[in-house]
XYZ file of C-alpha atoms in Angstrom:
741
model
C 0.000 0.000 0.000
C 1.067 3.610 -0.531
C 2.440 5.247 2.617
C 1.650 8.908 3.271
C 1.643 11.286 6.193
C -2.010 10.346 6.731
C -0.973 6.717 7.110
C 1.531 7.814 9.731
C -1.122 9.770 11.619
C -3.386 6.716 11.663
C -0.562 4.831 13.379
C -0.078 7.495 16.044
C 2.830 9.405 14.487
C 2.898 13.151 13.857
C 3.644 14.846 10.559
C 7.028 15.988 11.880
C 7.872 12.471 13.020
C 6.948 11.116 9.609
C 9.261 13.673 8.005
C 12.073 12.561 10.318
C 11.505 8.933 9.311
C 11.739 9.833 5.629
C 14.962 11.706 6.362
C 16.454 8.824 8.389
C 15.742 6.342 5.599
C 16.381 8.691 2.691
C 13.127 7.474 1.130
C 9.466 6.827 1.824
C 9.129 3.989 4.327
C 7.326 0.776 3.539
C 4.171 0.041 5.506
C 6.050 -2.483 7.639
C 8.818 0.032 8.324
C 6.276 2.683 9.253
C 4.644 0.212 11.635
C 7.997 -0.473 13.278
C 8.615 3.247 13.764
C 5.091 3.760 15.083
C 5.619 1.323 17.942
C 9.243 2.193 18.646
C 8.515 5.931 18.676
C 5.360 5.502 20.723
C 5.300 7.070 24.153
C 5.358 3.617 25.704
C 8.623 2.555 24.036
C 10.514 5.796 23.412
C 9.784 7.843 26.562
C 9.886 10.806 24.201
C 7.908 13.070 26.529
C 9.498 11.943 29.787
C 13.158 11.100 29.308
C 14.447 14.630 29.969
C 12.678 14.642 33.336
C 13.783 11.098 34.178
C 17.411 12.042 33.628
C 17.175 14.395 36.619
C 16.641 11.467 39.011
C 19.610 10.096 40.992
C 20.871 7.017 39.173
C 24.162 6.014 40.772
C 25.193 4.115 43.870
C 28.062 1.895 44.941
C 25.484 -0.885 45.347
C 24.196 -0.744 41.770
C 25.375 -3.542 39.500
C 23.269 -2.256 36.597
C 22.514 1.424 36.079
C 19.098 2.859 35.272
C 18.068 2.090 31.707
C 21.029 -0.147 30.887
C 19.126 -3.428 31.069
C 15.635 -4.830 31.492
C 15.754 -4.366 35.287
C 17.926 -2.742 37.914
C 20.252 -4.922 39.997
C 21.499 -4.127 43.505
C 24.570 -5.768 45.064
C 23.573 -7.672 48.211
C 27.048 -9.036 48.890
C 28.876 -12.350 48.560
C 28.612 -12.345 44.789
C 24.836 -11.962 44.527
C 22.490 -9.270 43.311
C 18.780 -8.563 43.574
C 17.002 -7.571 40.363
C 13.755 -5.641 40.662
C 11.456 -3.531 38.521
C 7.902 -2.182 38.332
C 5.844 -1.543 35.193
C 2.297 -0.621 34.265
C -0.373 -2.565 32.411
C -3.089 0.019 32.867
C -4.643 0.310 29.446
C -4.841 -3.431 28.688
C -6.406 -4.010 32.116
C -9.086 -1.416 31.424
C -10.004 -3.139 28.171
C -9.722 -6.778 29.307
C -9.021 -6.904 33.064
C -8.150 -10.586 33.455
C -5.687 -10.861 30.565
C -4.451 -7.298 31.006
C -3.442 -7.922 34.607
C -2.191 -11.463 33.974
C 0.126 -10.416 31.153
C 1.319 -7.489 33.240
C 2.588 -10.018 35.765
C 4.077 -12.180 33.028
C 5.866 -9.261 31.410
C 7.512 -8.026 34.584
C 8.618 -11.557 35.503
C 10.319 -11.888 32.100
C 12.137 -8.612 32.699
C 13.614 -10.236 35.801
C 14.609 -13.649 34.485
C 15.928 -12.344 31.172
C 18.650 -10.844 33.396
C 19.500 -14.315 34.675
C 17.690 -13.758 37.978
C 15.247 -16.270 39.446
C 12.050 -14.463 40.511
C 11.317 -14.757 44.233
C 8.398 -12.337 44.604
C 5.703 -10.361 42.835
C 3.979 -7.218 44.118
C 1.346 -4.882 42.759
C -0.174 -1.435 43.125
C -3.802 -1.115 42.050
C -6.159 1.840 41.618
C -9.885 1.573 40.933
C -12.969 3.773 40.964
C -15.530 3.753 43.758
C -16.086 0.060 44.576
C -19.874 0.189 44.627
C -20.024 0.867 40.870
C -20.668 -2.101 38.596
C -17.705 -1.226 36.367
C -15.328 -1.204 39.329
C -16.658 -4.552 40.539
C -16.070 -5.993 37.075
C -12.573 -4.543 36.833
C -11.356 -5.438 40.296
C -12.567 -9.030 40.133
C -10.964 -9.504 36.714
C -7.684 -7.841 37.677
C -7.327 -9.717 40.963
C -8.182 -13.016 39.286
C -5.654 -12.320 36.523
C -2.849 -11.465 38.947
C -3.572 -14.489 41.108
C -3.932 -16.865 38.166
C -0.643 -15.932 36.529
C 1.448 -15.725 39.697
C 0.013 -18.872 41.245
C 0.416 -20.951 38.079
C 3.913 -19.618 37.405
C 4.938 -20.366 40.981
C 6.006 -16.968 42.320
C 4.596 -15.627 45.602
C 2.603 -12.404 45.432
C 3.716 -10.905 48.714
C 2.695 -7.255 48.949
C 0.772 -4.461 47.334
C -1.653 -1.617 47.792
C -5.176 -0.883 46.593
C -6.723 2.591 46.432
C -10.206 3.644 45.397
C -11.060 7.049 43.940
C -13.652 8.165 41.419
C -10.998 9.406 38.981
C -9.930 5.795 38.282
C -13.407 4.582 37.259
C -12.716 4.454 33.514
C -8.954 4.120 33.720
C -7.751 1.776 36.469
C -4.065 1.550 37.276
C -2.457 -1.880 37.384
C 1.233 -1.670 38.280
C 3.157 -4.939 38.612
C 6.524 -5.386 40.320
C 8.842 -8.383 40.513
C 11.997 -9.232 42.449
C 14.644 -11.858 41.691
C 18.027 -13.114 42.864
C 20.999 -13.479 40.521
C 24.654 -14.402 40.777
C 26.569 -11.291 39.830
C 28.813 -13.279 37.471
C 25.823 -14.875 35.729
C 23.886 -11.789 34.683
C 22.703 -11.719 31.089
C 22.638 -8.577 28.975
C 20.093 -7.420 26.408
C 22.899 -6.771 23.918
C 23.604 -8.247 20.500
C 27.285 -8.757 19.706
C 29.464 -10.727 17.325
C 28.545 -10.532 13.638
C 27.645 -14.019 12.464
C 26.184 -15.095 15.789
C 22.780 -16.735 15.275
C 19.573 -15.083 16.489
C 16.843 -17.325 17.896
C 13.247 -16.829 18.926
C 12.459 -18.888 21.997
C 9.089 -19.683 23.519
C 5.531 -19.369 22.317
C 4.428 -18.962 18.723
C 3.503 -15.557 17.326
C -0.122 -14.592 16.801
C -2.193 -11.509 16.175
C -2.763 -10.695 19.852
C -1.310 -7.445 21.123
C -0.657 -5.796 17.752
C -0.267 -2.064 18.441
C -0.665 -2.626 22.165
C 2.161 -0.161 22.743
C 1.353 2.517 20.196
C -2.432 2.577 19.875
C -3.513 1.356 23.314
C -0.890 2.300 25.898
C -0.198 5.632 24.203
C -3.699 7.067 24.031
C -6.502 8.054 26.359
C -9.764 6.158 26.712
C -12.837 7.017 24.667
C -15.950 5.375 23.259
C -13.835 3.152 20.997
C -11.814 1.612 23.827
C -14.080 -1.417 24.196
C -13.376 -2.311 20.558
C -9.644 -2.637 21.263
C -9.740 -6.055 22.945
C -7.620 -7.607 20.132
C -4.757 -5.299 21.177
C -4.645 -6.988 24.605
C -2.170 -9.839 24.889
C -3.111 -13.347 26.068
C -0.858 -15.014 28.622
C 0.109 -18.614 29.425
C 1.831 -18.871 32.827
C 2.709 -22.539 32.368
C 4.573 -21.747 29.142
C 6.348 -18.915 30.964
C 7.467 -21.270 33.743
C 9.146 -23.497 31.153
C 10.608 -20.419 29.458
C 12.067 -19.334 32.806
C 13.820 -22.637 33.410
C 15.157 -22.850 29.866
C 16.398 -19.247 29.960
C 18.238 -19.672 33.246
C 19.846 -22.919 32.089
C 20.970 -21.327 28.824
C 22.568 -18.481 30.755
C 24.186 -20.873 33.240
C 25.619 -22.909 30.358
C 27.315 -19.798 28.990
C 25.887 -20.098 25.483
C 24.004 -16.785 25.566
C 25.547 -13.647 24.080
C 22.453 -11.548 24.724
C 18.801 -12.029 25.590
C 15.718 -9.838 25.688
C 12.086 -10.607 26.286
C 9.505 -9.617 23.716
C 7.129 -7.263 25.443
C 5.841 -4.015 23.975
C 6.468 -3.841 20.204
C 7.503 -7.502 20.089
C 10.157 -8.499 17.551
C 10.516 -4.869 16.444
C 11.644 -3.795 19.888
C 13.907 -6.693 20.810
C 15.794 -6.714 17.502
C 16.302 -2.955 17.334
C 17.189 -2.404 20.990
C 19.639 -5.308 21.178
C 21.257 -4.257 17.896
C 21.547 -0.580 18.791
C 23.006 -1.366 22.190
C 25.705 -3.545 20.655
C 26.398 -1.243 17.717
C 25.476 -4.016 15.294
C 22.525 -5.031 13.149
C 20.429 -8.114 12.479
C 19.063 -9.887 9.461
C 15.705 -11.481 10.265
C 13.759 -13.998 8.153
C 10.123 -13.857 9.224
C 9.392 -17.101 7.349
C 11.230 -18.878 10.180
C 9.111 -17.362 12.977
C 6.666 -19.958 14.398
C 3.185 -18.572 13.710
C -0.257 -19.351 15.071
C -1.819 -18.199 11.788
C 0.030 -18.870 8.539
C -1.341 -15.859 6.659
C 0.161 -13.227 8.978
C 1.823 -10.298 7.211
C 5.298 -8.992 7.934
C 3.690 -5.982 9.593
C 1.679 -8.212 11.936
C 4.603 -10.466 12.808
C 6.911 -7.560 13.610
C 4.326 -5.785 15.780
C 2.720 -8.771 17.510
C 2.981 -8.718 21.291
C 2.245 -12.401 21.826
C 3.505 -13.351 25.251
C 6.116 -15.772 26.604
C 8.723 -15.099 23.885
C 12.428 -14.267 24.020
C 14.962 -13.135 21.446
C 18.299 -14.852 22.098
C 21.688 -14.302 20.489
C 23.716 -17.514 20.856
C 27.445 -18.046 20.489
C 28.116 -19.376 16.999
C 28.988 -23.052 17.150
C 26.953 -23.710 20.299
C 23.541 -23.815 18.642
C 23.086 -27.551 19.237
C 23.895 -27.185 22.930
C 21.344 -24.402 23.274
C 18.727 -26.351 21.320
C 19.191 -29.395 23.565
C 18.512 -27.308 26.663
C 15.320 -25.913 25.160
C 14.226 -29.376 24.023
C 14.699 -30.618 27.595
C 12.220 -27.978 28.786
C 9.892 -28.447 25.802
C 10.429 -24.826 24.765
C 10.373 -24.045 21.015
C 13.737 -22.658 19.862
C 14.078 -21.541 16.241
C 16.801 -19.581 14.458
C 15.286 -16.601 12.661
C 18.399 -14.642 11.709
C 21.902 -13.563 12.589
C 23.863 -10.620 13.886
C 25.418 -8.398 11.206
C 28.178 -5.831 11.183
C 25.884 -3.578 9.153
C 23.954 -1.638 11.872
C 20.526 -2.077 10.269
C 17.627 -4.307 11.182
C 16.917 -6.001 7.863
C 13.740 -8.050 7.569
C 12.588 -10.520 4.903
C 9.196 -12.171 4.322
C 8.492 -14.733 1.573
C 11.937 -14.042 0.145
C 11.342 -10.304 -0.258
C 12.881 -7.416 1.642
C 10.117 -5.808 3.732
C 12.115 -3.570 6.068
C 15.604 -2.166 6.379
C 15.962 0.338 9.188
C 18.987 1.769 11.062
C 18.646 0.270 14.540
C 19.893 3.447 16.202
C 17.114 5.469 14.550
C 14.453 3.502 16.412
C 15.530 3.537 20.015
C 15.568 5.602 23.167
C 19.037 7.068 23.543
C 19.499 6.907 19.785
C 17.465 8.893 17.280
C 13.992 8.417 18.739
C 12.365 11.827 19.225
C 12.742 13.730 22.498
C 10.386 16.562 23.400
C 10.261 19.433 25.860
C 6.627 19.944 26.758
C 4.895 23.088 27.941
C 4.119 23.260 31.669
C 1.471 25.244 33.518
C 0.318 25.089 37.115
C -3.215 23.607 37.130
C -6.151 25.912 37.709
C -7.764 23.434 40.105
C -5.110 24.255 42.705
C -6.740 27.652 43.160
C -9.810 25.785 44.405
C -8.096 23.114 46.498
C -5.628 25.394 48.284
C -7.890 26.188 51.183
C -7.152 26.035 54.909
C -8.541 22.859 56.437
C -10.393 23.218 59.731
C -9.191 20.637 62.243
C -12.653 20.463 63.748
C -14.045 20.709 67.274
C -13.081 18.488 70.186
C -14.481 14.992 69.641
C -16.302 13.022 72.305
C -16.378 9.257 72.637
C -19.472 8.376 70.620
C -18.519 10.706 67.785
C -14.885 9.592 67.725
C -15.840 5.910 67.746
C -18.233 6.462 64.857
C -15.575 8.225 62.789
C -13.028 5.492 63.503
C -15.426 2.793 62.335
C -16.269 4.715 59.162
C -12.586 5.110 58.360
C -11.840 1.443 59.051
C -14.643 0.582 56.631
C -13.451 3.053 53.973
C -12.427 0.972 50.921
C -8.909 2.402 50.732
C -8.226 1.606 54.418
C -10.339 -1.543 54.863
C -8.670 -4.942 54.917
C -7.601 -6.253 51.513
C -7.596 -9.826 52.807
C -10.167 -10.921 50.239
C -7.651 -9.826 47.586
C -4.371 -11.169 48.919
C -5.829 -14.507 49.966
C -6.382 -15.172 46.261
C -2.615 -14.953 45.836
C -0.186 -17.654 46.940
C 2.189 -15.691 49.156
C 4.226 -18.635 50.453
C 5.292 -20.616 47.374
C 9.081 -20.851 47.334
C 9.196 -20.755 51.158
C 11.125 -17.472 51.186
C 8.364 -15.311 52.660
C 8.972 -14.070 56.217
C 6.382 -11.266 56.310
C 3.650 -11.153 53.675
C 0.962 -8.742 52.490
C -0.413 -7.770 55.908
C 2.841 -6.154 57.088
C 4.212 -2.678 56.368
C 6.449 -4.368 53.796
C 7.006 -7.945 52.682
C 10.208 -9.647 53.808
C 11.836 -12.458 51.824
C 14.814 -14.619 52.682
C 17.695 -14.826 50.241
C 18.297 -18.565 50.465
C 21.629 -18.285 48.717
C 22.828 -15.988 51.533
C 21.808 -17.507 54.896
C 20.611 -14.873 57.343
C 20.085 -12.175 54.724
C 16.730 -10.944 53.480
C 15.114 -8.181 51.462
C 12.085 -6.055 52.289
C 9.923 -4.792 49.435
C 6.886 -2.547 49.173
C 4.907 -0.388 46.769
C 3.610 3.012 47.861
C 1.945 6.182 46.637
C -0.853 8.343 47.990
C -2.001 9.996 44.780
C -4.272 12.474 46.570
C -1.182 14.076 48.069
C 0.413 14.313 44.615
C -2.781 15.828 43.204
C -2.769 18.560 45.868
C 0.982 19.205 45.787
C 2.945 17.213 43.189
C 6.392 18.103 44.520
C 5.610 17.327 48.150
C 3.476 14.349 47.160
C 6.350 12.902 45.145
C 8.652 13.273 48.134
C 6.130 11.634 50.458
C 5.685 8.665 48.099
C 9.404 7.888 48.321
C 9.629 8.643 52.045
C 6.683 6.438 52.980
C 7.992 3.547 50.909
C 11.316 3.851 52.729
C 9.532 4.189 56.082
C 7.614 0.996 55.430
C 10.701 -1.108 54.781
C 12.378 0.487 57.817
C 9.417 -0.687 59.931
C 10.485 -4.279 59.204
C 14.133 -3.634 60.085
C 15.449 -3.102 56.547
C 17.763 -0.403 55.221
C 16.218 1.303 52.151
C 18.735 1.048 49.306
C 17.050 1.591 45.930
C 13.876 2.550 44.101
C 12.011 1.504 41.002
C 9.096 3.661 39.905
C 5.969 3.551 37.777
C 4.808 7.040 36.849
C 1.107 7.101 35.972
C -0.171 10.413 34.582
C -2.642 11.880 32.106
C -1.977 13.390 28.686
C 1.561 14.855 28.491
C 0.407 17.292 25.802
C -1.767 18.993 28.424
C 0.487 21.626 30.081
C -1.221 21.160 33.449
C -0.647 17.404 33.403
C 2.962 17.863 32.357
C 3.504 20.311 35.219
C 2.200 17.649 37.606
C 4.599 15.145 36.082
C 7.666 17.389 36.224
C 6.955 18.507 39.790
C 6.340 14.955 41.013
C 9.600 13.768 39.442
C 11.403 16.690 41.072
C 9.964 15.701 44.451
C 10.904 12.069 43.981
C 14.424 13.053 43.049
C 14.806 15.275 46.110
C 13.653 12.470 48.408
C 15.768 9.802 46.706
C 18.890 11.929 47.045
C 18.188 12.608 50.729
C 17.552 8.925 51.471
C 20.407 7.693 49.253
C 18.018 5.462 47.322
C 18.878 5.773 43.619
C 16.325 5.010 40.924
C 17.257 1.793 39.133
C 14.563 1.896 36.458
C 10.844 1.645 35.978
C 8.167 2.806 33.613
C 6.199 5.883 32.547
C 2.521 5.498 31.687
C 0.917 8.587 30.167
C -2.586 9.043 28.728
C -4.310 7.660 31.804
C -7.546 9.554 31.369
C -11.060 9.301 30.044
C -13.038 11.863 28.064
C -14.084 13.423 31.370
C -10.842 13.733 33.336
C -7.354 12.435 34.007
C -6.478 10.151 36.889
C -4.746 11.634 39.897
C -0.996 11.897 39.258
C 0.264 8.588 40.637
C 4.040 8.060 40.849
C 4.111 4.578 42.375
C 7.312 3.750 44.234
C 8.739 0.258 44.535
C 11.266 0.257 47.385
C 13.948 -2.333 48.105
C 15.453 -2.672 51.573
C 18.252 -4.937 52.788
C 18.343 -6.954 56.004
C 21.624 -8.450 57.227
C 20.075 -10.590 59.971
C 16.614 -11.990 59.288
C 16.220 -12.822 62.988
C 15.902 -9.088 63.760
C 12.857 -8.606 61.494
C 9.701 -7.266 63.157
C 6.081 -7.165 62.028
C 3.447 -4.494 62.493
C 1.084 -6.139 65.022
C 1.561 -6.015 68.784
C 2.890 -9.508 69.610
C 2.143 -9.668 73.347
C 0.612 -8.027 76.401
C 2.618 -5.842 78.744
C 4.408 -3.811 76.075
C 4.728 -0.046 76.077
C 3.001 1.633 73.136
C 5.316 4.385 71.928
C 4.729 7.070 69.314
C 7.881 8.249 67.529
C 7.728 11.552 65.664
C 5.869 14.811 66.083
C 2.079 15.003 66.364
C 0.535 17.719 64.199
C -3.060 18.537 63.367
C -3.221 18.229 59.574
C -6.220 16.938 57.635
C -5.039 18.072 54.189
C -5.647 15.384 51.568
C -6.751 12.918 54.228
C -9.020 9.905 54.112
C -11.019 11.687 56.818
C -11.918 14.475 54.377
C -12.733 11.984 51.641
C -14.919 9.771 53.844
C -16.545 12.293 56.178
C -16.717 15.371 53.922
C -16.611 13.715 50.482
C -13.983 16.214 49.379
C -10.252 16.354 48.762
C -8.653 19.717 49.408
C -5.963 21.534 51.363
C -2.256 20.946 50.962
C -0.561 17.567 51.081
C 0.136 16.755 54.742
C 3.062 18.194 56.665
C 6.403 16.721 55.649
C 9.976 17.602 56.578
C 12.806 15.577 55.044
C 15.225 16.094 57.929
C 12.621 14.867 60.420
C 11.980 11.853 58.228
C 15.648 10.942 58.025
C 16.151 11.181 61.767
C 13.046 9.091 62.430
C 14.025 6.346 59.986
C 17.604 6.129 61.209
C 16.501 5.967 64.841
C 13.815 3.336 64.193
C 16.044 1.128 62.066
C 18.801 1.021 64.673
C 16.319 0.407 67.493
C 14.894 -2.585 65.618
C 18.341 -3.967 64.840
C 19.335 -3.627 68.504
C 16.257 -5.466 69.725
C 14.609 -2.507 71.475
C 11.433 -2.720 69.398
C 8.996 -5.642 69.123
C 6.905 -4.293 66.243
C 6.532 -1.129 64.178
C 3.878 0.481 61.995
C 3.913 3.844 60.251
C 1.065 6.338 60.603
C -0.458 6.907 57.172
C -3.996 6.814 55.734
C -6.540 7.428 58.478
C -4.041 8.883 60.918
C -3.075 7.896 64.452
C -6.190 6.068 65.635
C -6.471 3.983 62.481
C -2.787 3.011 62.741
C -3.236 1.971 66.375
C -6.281 -0.111 65.489
C -4.468 -1.829 62.622
C -1.702 -2.859 65.023
C -4.194 -4.816 67.152
C -5.884 -6.729 64.347
C -3.131 -9.219 63.522
C -2.719 -10.622 67.032
C -5.933 -9.566 68.741
C -3.903 -8.036 71.584
C -5.665 -4.927 72.873
C -4.285 -1.568 73.982
C -5.019 1.074 76.597
C -3.639 4.455 75.511
C -4.099 8.153 76.176
C -3.646 10.879 73.571
C -2.041 13.981 75.058
C -2.886 16.353 72.202
C -6.210 18.070 71.643
C -8.898 15.552 70.754
C -9.715 17.086 67.381
C -10.024 15.245 64.087
C -6.836 16.952 62.917
C -4.744 15.268 65.612
C -6.607 11.946 65.748
C -7.161 11.308 62.037
C -4.768 13.698 60.293
C -2.002 12.258 58.145
C 1.033 14.421 58.927
C 4.110 12.449 57.984
C 7.156 11.042 59.776
C 5.427 9.120 62.556
C 5.908 5.498 63.582
C 4.229 3.585 66.410
C 6.329 0.884 68.069
C 5.863 -1.741 70.738
C 8.649 -1.740 73.327
C 9.472 -4.035 76.237
C 9.150 -1.959 79.391
C 12.810 -2.426 80.319
C 13.877 -0.797 77.029
C 11.725 2.341 77.262
C 14.345 4.495 78.985
C 16.998 3.538 76.441
C 14.645 4.378 73.588
C 13.856 7.744 75.186
C 17.565 8.487 75.471
C 18.154 7.661 71.822
C 15.203 9.811 70.760
C 16.613 12.769 72.670
C 20.018 12.275 71.039
C 18.439 11.960 67.586
C 16.048 14.892 68.122
C 12.986 12.718 67.534
C 9.877 13.396 69.607
C 8.796 10.407 71.704
C 5.558 9.810 73.610
C 4.815 6.679 75.647
C 1.065 6.681 75.165
C 0.011 3.431 76.828
C 0.358 -0.336 77.120
C -0.802 -3.513 75.414
C -3.046 -6.121 76.981
C -6.526 -7.559 77.102
C -8.836 -7.691 74.133
C -10.198 -4.144 74.021
C -9.135 -1.122 72.039
C -9.161 1.714 74.550
C -8.233 5.297 73.792
C -9.083 7.135 76.986
C -12.188 9.350 76.657
C -12.396 8.612 72.933
C -12.850 4.914 72.086
C -13.607 1.763 74.087
C -14.407 -1.152 71.786
C -13.592 -4.831 71.538
C -10.717 -5.421 69.105
C -12.683 -8.165 67.361
C -15.607 -5.811 66.718
C -13.362 -3.224 65.089
C -11.591 -5.930 63.121
C -14.927 -7.206 61.811
C -15.737 -3.708 60.541
C -12.330 -3.496 58.885
C -12.400 -6.982 57.341
C -16.036 -7.075 56.321
C -16.323 -3.785 54.480
C -14.849 -4.508 51.061
C -16.379 -7.975 50.574
C -19.766 -6.505 51.506
C -19.431 -3.660 48.998
C -18.324 -6.059 46.270
C -20.886 -8.694 47.305
C -18.042 -11.153 47.779
C -17.628 -13.433 50.763
C -14.127 -13.868 52.155
C -14.955 -17.574 52.285
C -15.572 -17.519 48.520
C -12.003 -16.544 47.787
């Protein structure tokens, strides 16, 4: 067919981008070539609207074995010759169109990013955002997404150990499904996504190629939702976790055998992406014969084969002369392994179909860091901030009946309520590495290869804070993620991020994005937690509105002695209940405002980076030294909700007194940098002394014991009654019994 600028526009390219393609090739592109450019220059693959902001993030550390953007996932040195690979990515748009397969293939894709590095996955996590849960669309989406995540992870055999779920009206049409994975790798066995050595054979390994997922990157993940979205189901990939399990084992054995020159999974943009990125990185090219690619449908065109995003596939460059050895390994695991081309000195990706040349493109012209377009977008502070920037009244003094009623409403609020009905659909124990699972502040996993060592992992972001103040909200997202791993006894060491925003061509959205990235960078530098990689997902919006700006943080923490790990629940009676950090009355952006006033306004809650650092350092050392029995940070719902949550795991009650004014601002406000700990009575004086030295406020507010939740003059309820409110809310709203899951 004739290719024109109109053809380019239909594929998501601009007129200027089409002109640049013509210039790069020195001629009019073929339809297949234009398709390759359309996916490789899509927002999803090229980061053309975000890369300049991402480059401002801290990206170096003595612990980093792989720098940001160098490989499929970041890798952190954990000592003794081992590294931990971890990464988070989005699968928002596919999950909105087909929630089960969208979420399932999101899990599959992030797992491949881990094991293509040579790392064996040990954990999966997620961060989910939905609309109000009483809407029929939300019920449909959440059940499909949760089923998809559980199905893929459980069948593949990786524990899903942690996550977060938020509910806000802005996510009704456009849910967010962010998937994270963690793996362990020997530092001397890491594989690279690099093609080298002209003459080396190029193989496709894994599942056959079909028509599923064509233009998933360019026409689904790089556009907003409209009335045509429901018709885009064919652009959603279909996953097979059992095939991926075999692909994992074959990949790791190939790497261990030393036959692999380079390896990359086929995710967004499929063969187009893996061939061009591996070639460009190695400064070489590839010749590809599409007649050799195993197909599900024989009549597929070159365009369809190059753009297919069929799952469970790898592109592997093998050392010449060791093809038979590699093939034997794949045959052992019953994984298809077919040579489709070879590496060339000529730095072009050259593609043939039915004996004819269908594409010849300079690899460097396609990729991020090469000649893919890079844009500086206009920024403008959003007008809505003029409406939300209002002082928030902290309310009158609360009495017992009123305070108890508010506490119960907050415990039942979907964002705060127990997510047990979700995480019990996930196998969190397979692999027997899990020390603390989804009901802790962070999940903790043993590193079996390094006895005594463990990692703590979490995902965090309160998008309401980012909506009200993107810079401060971005800082808080990083700080809370670090605080959560600290509450287990882990040292925060590195970050992966998934940046979910609206249309980057909207100056107000781009201002949100730039400010949030600036805040994240400031916090990462202060905490010495470099960004190892991640994902940007733009165009998260419907015809009515964009989602809240949601920079999800995946945090990795290291633990040298797994025996020092603590959970969040009070483990016994007779402990002192101690509040670390400064109490402030601050309802800005709080769940209290959302639940009780049905509004979100004010500033993001109080946050001071120096206070946060002192608090985290103090808490971490106290846990390591055995002064603390359990720890839980104060976040959504404020102080009273945090205290209640700490009683639910064990059923051990508390009797505490709050010394501040008994207003909603103090009791339910979400000012940052606060942690509640349980302390053996004999250690209280030592903890006080350390707090004074560290300039961290400390308040011994009560003791543990009995089965009642008592806050003097404010609440006096049985722990089990409050727990029933907390656990029963979400299943009731979704008409789902916990027993059913």
